Amino acid sequence: MQTRGYTLKSGKVLIIRDATPDDASSVITFVEALSGQTDYLSFGPGEFGYSEAQERAFIRNSEISINALFLLAFIEDALVGILTFIGGERPRVQHIGELGLMVPKAHWGNGIGSLLLDTLIRWAEEGGIVTKLNLRVRTTNVRAIALYERKGFVIEGTVTRSMRIGDKYFDSHLMGRKID
Ligand SMILES: CC(C)(COP(=O)(O)OP(=O)(O)OC[C@H]1O[C@@H](n2cnc3c(N)ncnc32)[C@H](O)[C@@H]1OP(=O)(O)O)[C@@H](O)C(=O)NCCC(=O)NCCS
């Protein structure tokens, strides 16, 4: 397992490493807590719906896939960021995949999202398999869009009604970044 350490704007040390199946329970706790802090995720509180066994299997799959990545970021022992990237399965779509990024509200603006994205981009550049990173982001999520643009992602299209919360619909941008 590769572990990397960085000093954040706050002066604290951030450790980024690959997730292992034993992280499943902390990942679920993290994700459930974050779902109550933002409505920019595709699930709300209590809606994540993965059991520990399912999360373990998901992480295991990321470990063994040549085109998947599951990164965790820690300050001391506290989990403060997750990045997932899932690549396509068949040969014609193995070079593409979709990423997800989550940082708890208390840690926003401290550079954690930026470092997780840098790690993903470096992994793709060095791996030589993934040549396109895709994501979906709600059109009003200016914080995330600004961060993605700073990392070289461009808006490639807009999907209407990509999310429904109660009786309200929301649109999302499809953003992409080529890896050459
Ligand atoms: C989006 C998210 C991952 C960003 O993580 P983060 O750790 O706060 O990101 P960073 O601190 O590395 O960068 C934040 C950047 O947002 C931008 N930003 C912050 N506030 C902003 C605002 N009000 N308007 C526009 N841009 C803003 C800046 O570019 C900032 O970087 P800078 O301060 O270095 O210039 C985090 O806010 C999050 O998890 N949100 C909830 C879930 C989510 O929206 N995930 C993405 C779904 S696609």
mmCIF file of C-alpha atoms and ligand atoms in Angstrom:
data_model
loop_
_atom_site.group_PDB
_atom_site.id
_atom_site.type_symbol
_atom_site.label_atom_id
_atom_site.label_comp_id
_atom_site.label_asym_id
_atom_site.label_seq_id
_atom_site.Cartn_x
_atom_site.Cartn_y
_atom_site.Cartn_z
ATOM 1 C CA MET A 1 0.000 0.000 0.000
ATOM 2 C CA GLN A 2 1.413 3.376 -1.008
ATOM 3 C CA THR A 3 1.287 6.118 1.634
ATOM 4 C CA ARG A 4 2.024 9.753 0.942
ATOM 5 C CA GLY A 5 2.334 12.649 3.416
ATOM 6 C CA TYR A 6 1.661 16.341 2.760
ATOM 7 C CA THR A 7 1.611 19.510 4.830
ATOM 8 C CA LEU A 8 -1.717 21.345 4.542
ATOM 9 C CA LYS A 9 -2.340 25.108 4.519
ATOM 10 C CA SER A 10 -3.273 24.714 8.214
ATOM 11 C CA GLY A 11 0.170 23.248 8.949
ATOM 12 C CA LYS A 12 -1.318 19.835 9.752
ATOM 13 C CA VAL A 13 0.011 16.700 8.073
ATOM 14 C CA LEU A 14 -2.279 14.915 5.632
ATOM 15 C CA ILE A 15 -1.688 11.236 4.900
ATOM 16 C CA ILE A 16 -3.147 9.790 1.695
ATOM 17 C CA ARG A 17 -3.229 6.025 1.211
ATOM 18 C CA ASP A 18 -5.154 3.340 -0.647
ATOM 19 C CA ALA A 19 -8.183 1.959 1.195
ATOM 20 C CA THR A 20 -8.208 -1.670 2.333
ATOM 21 C CA PRO A 21 -11.303 -3.800 3.074
ATOM 22 C CA ASP A 22 -10.737 -3.238 6.818
ATOM 23 C CA ASP A 23 -11.540 0.463 6.252
ATOM 24 C CA ALA A 24 -15.111 -0.399 5.232
ATOM 25 C CA SER A 25 -16.745 0.475 8.527
ATOM 26 C CA SER A 26 -15.013 3.884 8.845
ATOM 27 C CA VAL A 27 -15.860 4.665 5.227
ATOM 28 C CA ILE A 28 -19.560 4.032 5.885
ATOM 29 C CA THR A 29 -19.509 6.177 9.056
ATOM 30 C CA PHE A 30 -17.725 8.970 7.134
ATOM 31 C CA VAL A 31 -20.100 8.884 4.185
ATOM 32 C CA GLU A 32 -23.202 8.820 6.386
ATOM 33 C CA ALA A 33 -21.954 11.827 8.372
ATOM 34 C CA LEU A 34 -21.111 13.777 5.205
ATOM 35 C CA SER A 35 -24.522 13.082 3.659
ATOM 36 C CA GLY A 36 -25.988 15.314 6.377
ATOM 37 C CA GLN A 37 -23.568 18.174 5.610
ATOM 38 C CA THR A 38 -24.219 18.725 1.890
ATOM 39 C CA ASP A 39 -26.959 17.949 -0.608
ATOM 40 C CA TYR A 40 -24.455 17.712 -3.490
ATOM 41 C CA LEU A 41 -24.134 13.943 -3.111
ATOM 42 C CA SER A 42 -26.332 11.414 -4.910
ATOM 43 C CA PHE A 43 -27.721 10.280 -1.551
ATOM 44 C CA GLY A 44 -29.067 11.982 1.573
ATOM 45 C CA PRO A 45 -28.859 10.946 5.226
ATOM 46 C CA GLY A 46 -29.651 7.238 5.627
ATOM 47 C CA GLU A 47 -29.699 6.675 1.854
ATOM 48 C CA PHE A 48 -26.145 5.414 1.194
ATOM 49 C CA GLY A 49 -27.426 1.882 1.613
ATOM 50 C CA TYR A 50 -24.183 -0.117 1.573
ATOM 51 C CA SER A 51 -23.671 -2.754 4.257
ATOM 52 C CA GLU A 52 -20.182 -3.255 5.661
ATOM 53 C CA ALA A 53 -19.868 -6.460 3.622
ATOM 54 C CA GLN A 54 -20.828 -4.636 0.412
ATOM 55 C CA GLU A 55 -18.380 -1.821 1.156
ATOM 56 C CA ARG A 56 -15.623 -4.359 1.846
ATOM 57 C CA ALA A 57 -16.310 -6.019 -1.493
ATOM 58 C CA PHE A 58 -16.316 -2.646 -3.252
ATOM 59 C CA ILE A 59 -12.923 -1.718 -1.754
ATOM 60 C CA ARG A 60 -11.544 -5.181 -2.553
ATOM 61 C CA ASN A 61 -12.652 -4.759 -6.140
ATOM 62 C CA SER A 62 -10.893 -1.373 -6.322
ATOM 63 C CA GLU A 63 -7.720 -3.008 -4.971
ATOM 64 C CA ILE A 64 -7.600 -5.664 -7.660
ATOM 65 C CA SER A 65 -8.890 -3.649 -10.642
ATOM 66 C CA ILE A 66 -6.263 -2.244 -12.957
ATOM 67 C CA ASN A 67 -8.388 0.857 -13.573
ATOM 68 C CA ALA A 68 -9.911 1.637 -10.171
ATOM 69 C CA LEU A 69 -8.645 3.646 -7.223
ATOM 70 C CA PHE A 70 -10.004 4.137 -3.701
ATOM 71 C CA LEU A 71 -8.048 6.760 -1.758
ATOM 72 C CA LEU A 72 -8.424 7.790 1.883
ATOM 73 C CA ALA A 73 -7.014 10.962 3.451
ATOM 74 C CA PHE A 74 -6.245 11.209 7.177
ATOM 75 C CA ILE A 75 -5.239 13.908 9.630
ATOM 76 C CA GLU A 76 -3.742 11.931 12.497
ATOM 77 C CA ASP A 77 -6.253 9.063 12.761
ATOM 78 C CA ALA A 78 -9.299 10.976 11.520
ATOM 79 C CA LEU A 79 -10.631 10.210 8.055
ATOM 80 C CA VAL A 80 -10.957 13.592 6.281
ATOM 81 C CA GLY A 81 -11.347 12.727 2.616
ATOM 82 C CA ILE A 82 -12.321 10.007 0.165
ATOM 83 C CA LEU A 83 -11.724 9.788 -3.570
ATOM 84 C CA THR A 84 -13.057 6.902 -5.635
ATOM 85 C CA PHE A 85 -12.433 6.204 -9.290
ATOM 86 C CA ILE A 86 -14.140 3.339 -11.105
ATOM 87 C CA GLY A 87 -13.034 2.419 -14.610
ATOM 88 C CA GLY A 88 -14.994 0.680 -17.333
ATOM 89 C CA GLU A 89 -14.920 -3.128 -17.523
ATOM 90 C CA ARG A 90 -14.866 -3.960 -21.216
ATOM 91 C CA PRO A 91 -11.805 -3.279 -23.411
ATOM 92 C CA ARG A 92 -13.408 -0.362 -25.265
ATOM 93 C CA VAL A 93 -14.193 1.511 -22.044
ATOM 94 C CA GLN A 94 -11.282 0.460 -19.836
ATOM 95 C CA HIS A 95 -9.531 3.773 -20.437
ATOM 96 C CA ILE A 96 -12.359 5.839 -18.897
ATOM 97 C CA GLY A 97 -13.913 6.025 -15.479
ATOM 98 C CA GLU A 98 -15.863 8.208 -13.090
ATOM 99 C CA LEU A 99 -14.569 9.802 -9.930
ATOM 100 C CA GLY A 100 -16.236 10.787 -6.686
ATOM 101 C CA LEU A 101 -14.759 13.152 -4.108
ATOM 102 C CA MET A 102 -15.849 13.899 -0.532
ATOM 103 C CA VAL A 103 -14.366 16.048 2.224
ATOM 104 C CA PRO A 104 -16.215 16.825 5.498
ATOM 105 C CA LYS A 105 -17.437 20.404 5.823
ATOM 106 C CA ALA A 106 -15.155 21.169 8.792
ATOM 107 C CA HIS A 107 -12.149 20.570 6.501
ATOM 108 C CA TRP A 108 -13.273 22.357 3.326
ATOM 109 C CA GLY A 109 -10.904 24.900 1.787
ATOM 110 C CA ASN A 110 -7.815 23.323 3.322
ATOM 111 C CA GLY A 111 -6.466 21.748 0.122
ATOM 112 C CA ILE A 112 -7.531 18.146 0.834
ATOM 113 C CA GLY A 113 -9.720 17.817 -2.292
ATOM 114 C CA SER A 114 -6.902 19.306 -4.356
ATOM 115 C CA LEU A 115 -4.316 16.791 -3.056
ATOM 116 C CA LEU A 116 -6.654 13.832 -3.617
ATOM 117 C CA LEU A 117 -7.233 14.948 -7.222
ATOM 118 C CA ASP A 118 -3.490 15.416 -7.780
ATOM 119 C CA THR A 119 -2.939 11.854 -6.525
ATOM 120 C CA LEU A 120 -5.569 10.479 -8.916
ATOM 121 C CA ILE A 121 -4.112 12.403 -11.881
ATOM 122 C CA ARG A 122 -0.567 11.201 -11.091
ATOM 123 C CA TRP A 123 -1.808 7.585 -10.730
ATOM 124 C CA ALA A 124 -3.501 7.794 -14.142
ATOM 125 C CA GLU A 125 -0.449 9.397 -15.768
ATOM 126 C CA GLU A 126 1.910 6.791 -14.343
ATOM 127 C CA GLY A 127 -0.389 3.801 -14.925
ATOM 128 C CA GLY A 128 -0.803 4.335 -18.658
ATOM 129 C CA ILE A 129 -4.217 2.609 -18.698
ATOM 130 C CA VAL A 130 -6.677 5.392 -17.841
ATOM 131 C CA THR A 131 -6.584 8.216 -20.378
ATOM 132 C CA LYS A 132 -9.794 10.053 -19.451
ATOM 133 C CA LEU A 133 -11.260 11.047 -16.087
ATOM 134 C CA ASN A 134 -14.980 11.826 -15.965
ATOM 135 C CA LEU A 135 -17.271 13.175 -13.276
ATOM 136 C CA ARG A 136 -20.707 14.647 -12.712
ATOM 137 C CA VAL A 137 -21.188 17.727 -10.604
ATOM 138 C CA ARG A 138 -24.346 19.705 -9.785
ATOM 139 C CA THR A 139 -24.362 22.924 -11.810
ATOM 140 C CA THR A 140 -24.620 25.030 -8.619
ATOM 141 C CA ASN A 141 -21.667 23.342 -6.880
ATOM 142 C CA VAL A 142 -19.348 26.287 -7.595
ATOM 143 C CA ARG A 143 -16.751 25.211 -5.045
ATOM 144 C CA ALA A 144 -16.298 21.795 -6.656
ATOM 145 C CA ILE A 145 -16.456 23.136 -10.245
ATOM 146 C CA ALA A 146 -13.754 25.755 -9.486
ATOM 147 C CA LEU A 147 -11.541 23.043 -8.007
ATOM 148 C CA TYR A 148 -12.039 20.679 -10.971
ATOM 149 C CA GLU A 149 -11.343 23.475 -13.468
ATOM 150 C CA ARG A 150 -8.144 24.324 -11.617
ATOM 151 C CA LYS A 151 -7.112 20.683 -12.086
ATOM 152 C CA GLY A 152 -7.685 20.798 -15.853
ATOM 153 C CA PHE A 153 -11.243 19.412 -16.086
ATOM 154 C CA VAL A 154 -13.579 21.028 -18.606
ATOM 155 C CA ILE A 155 -17.373 21.035 -18.806
ATOM 156 C CA GLU A 156 -18.313 18.696 -21.668
ATOM 157 C CA GLY A 157 -22.084 18.819 -21.314
ATOM 158 C CA THR A 158 -25.020 19.361 -19.026
ATOM 159 C CA VAL A 159 -27.584 16.768 -17.996
ATOM 160 C CA THR A 160 -31.015 17.964 -16.928
ATOM 161 C CA ARG A 161 -32.931 16.311 -14.088
ATOM 162 C CA SER A 162 -29.815 14.404 -13.043
ATOM 163 C CA MET A 163 -30.976 14.423 -9.432
ATOM 164 C CA ARG A 164 -34.306 14.725 -7.641
ATOM 165 C CA ILE A 165 -34.589 15.696 -4.003
ATOM 166 C CA GLY A 166 -38.216 15.634 -2.867
ATOM 167 C CA ASP A 167 -40.142 17.190 -5.757
ATOM 168 C CA LYS A 168 -37.244 19.365 -6.973
ATOM 169 C CA TYR A 169 -35.009 18.469 -9.923
ATOM 170 C CA PHE A 170 -31.358 19.479 -10.314
ATOM 171 C CA ASP A 171 -29.044 19.580 -13.328
ATOM 172 C CA SER A 172 -25.439 18.386 -13.487
ATOM 173 C CA HIS A 173 -22.432 19.154 -15.624
ATOM 174 C CA LEU A 174 -20.410 16.318 -17.081
ATOM 175 C CA MET A 175 -16.767 17.268 -16.666
ATOM 176 C CA GLY A 176 -13.750 15.486 -18.100
ATOM 177 C CA ARG A 177 -9.979 15.610 -18.108
ATOM 178 C CA LYS A 178 -7.776 13.890 -20.640
ATOM 179 C CA ILE A 179 -4.582 12.176 -19.445
ATOM 180 C CA ASP A 180 -1.823 12.276 -22.062
HETATM 181 C C1 LIG B 1 -15.904 19.792 -3.369
HETATM 182 C C2 LIG B 1 -15.013 19.374 -2.227
HETATM 183 C C3 LIG B 1 -14.560 17.947 -2.454
HETATM 184 C C4 LIG B 1 -13.789 20.287 -2.204
HETATM 185 O O1 LIG B 1 -12.883 19.804 -1.226
HETATM 186 P P1 LIG B 1 -11.896 20.805 -0.450
HETATM 187 O O2 LIG B 1 -10.983 19.963 0.342
HETATM 188 O O3 LIG B 1 -12.676 21.852 0.249
HETATM 189 O O4 LIG B 1 -11.122 21.428 -1.694
HETATM 190 P P2 LIG B 1 -9.811 22.348 -1.642
HETATM 191 O O5 LIG B 1 -9.663 22.962 -0.311
HETATM 192 O O6 LIG B 1 -8.683 21.532 -2.185
HETATM 193 O O7 LIG B 1 -10.170 23.425 -2.739
HETATM 194 C C5 LIG B 1 -11.350 24.175 -2.612
HETATM 195 C C6 LIG B 1 -11.348 25.169 -3.751
HETATM 196 O O8 LIG B 1 -12.711 25.537 -3.947
HETATM 197 C C7 LIG B 1 -12.725 26.817 -4.533
HETATM 198 N N1 LIG B 1 -13.700 27.573 -3.744
HETATM 199 C C8 LIG B 1 -13.866 27.596 -2.414
HETATM 200 N N2 LIG B 1 -14.915 28.350 -2.097
HETATM 201 C C9 LIG B 1 -15.416 28.801 -3.260
HETATM 202 C C10 LIG B 1 -16.522 29.643 -3.585
HETATM 203 N N3 LIG B 1 -17.328 30.125 -2.659
HETATM 204 N N4 LIG B 1 -16.737 29.891 -4.889
HETATM 205 C C11 LIG B 1 -15.931 29.372 -5.852
HETATM 206 N N5 LIG B 1 -14.908 28.582 -5.574
HETATM 207 C C12 LIG B 1 -14.644 28.303 -4.299
HETATM 208 C C13 LIG B 1 -11.353 27.336 -4.549
HETATM 209 O O9 LIG B 1 -10.774 27.074 -5.816
HETATM 210 C C14 LIG B 1 -10.653 26.467 -3.495
HETATM 211 O O10 LIG B 1 -9.314 26.324 -3.696
HETATM 212 P P3 LIG B 1 -8.277 27.478 -3.118
HETATM 213 O O11 LIG B 1 -8.824 27.929 -1.784
HETATM 214 O O12 LIG B 1 -6.992 26.720 -2.984
HETATM 215 O O13 LIG B 1 -8.244 28.531 -4.173
HETATM 216 C C15 LIG B 1 -15.731 19.505 -0.859
HETATM 217 O O14 LIG B 1 -16.258 20.793 -0.756
HETATM 218 C C16 LIG B 1 -16.854 18.497 -0.677
HETATM 219 O O15 LIG B 1 -16.630 17.355 -0.310
HETATM 220 N N6 LIG B 1 -18.109 18.933 -0.898
HETATM 221 C C17 LIG B 1 -19.265 18.079 -0.677
HETATM 222 C C18 LIG B 1 -19.319 16.912 -1.619
HETATM 223 C C19 LIG B 1 -19.125 17.341 -3.030
HETATM 224 O O16 LIG B 1 -19.661 18.342 -3.475
HETATM 225 N N7 LIG B 1 -18.341 16.545 -3.744
HETATM 226 C C20 LIG B 1 -18.115 16.777 -5.143
HETATM 227 C C21 LIG B 1 -19.246 16.169 -5.900
HETATM 228 S S1 LIG B 1 -18.905 16.179 -7.635
#
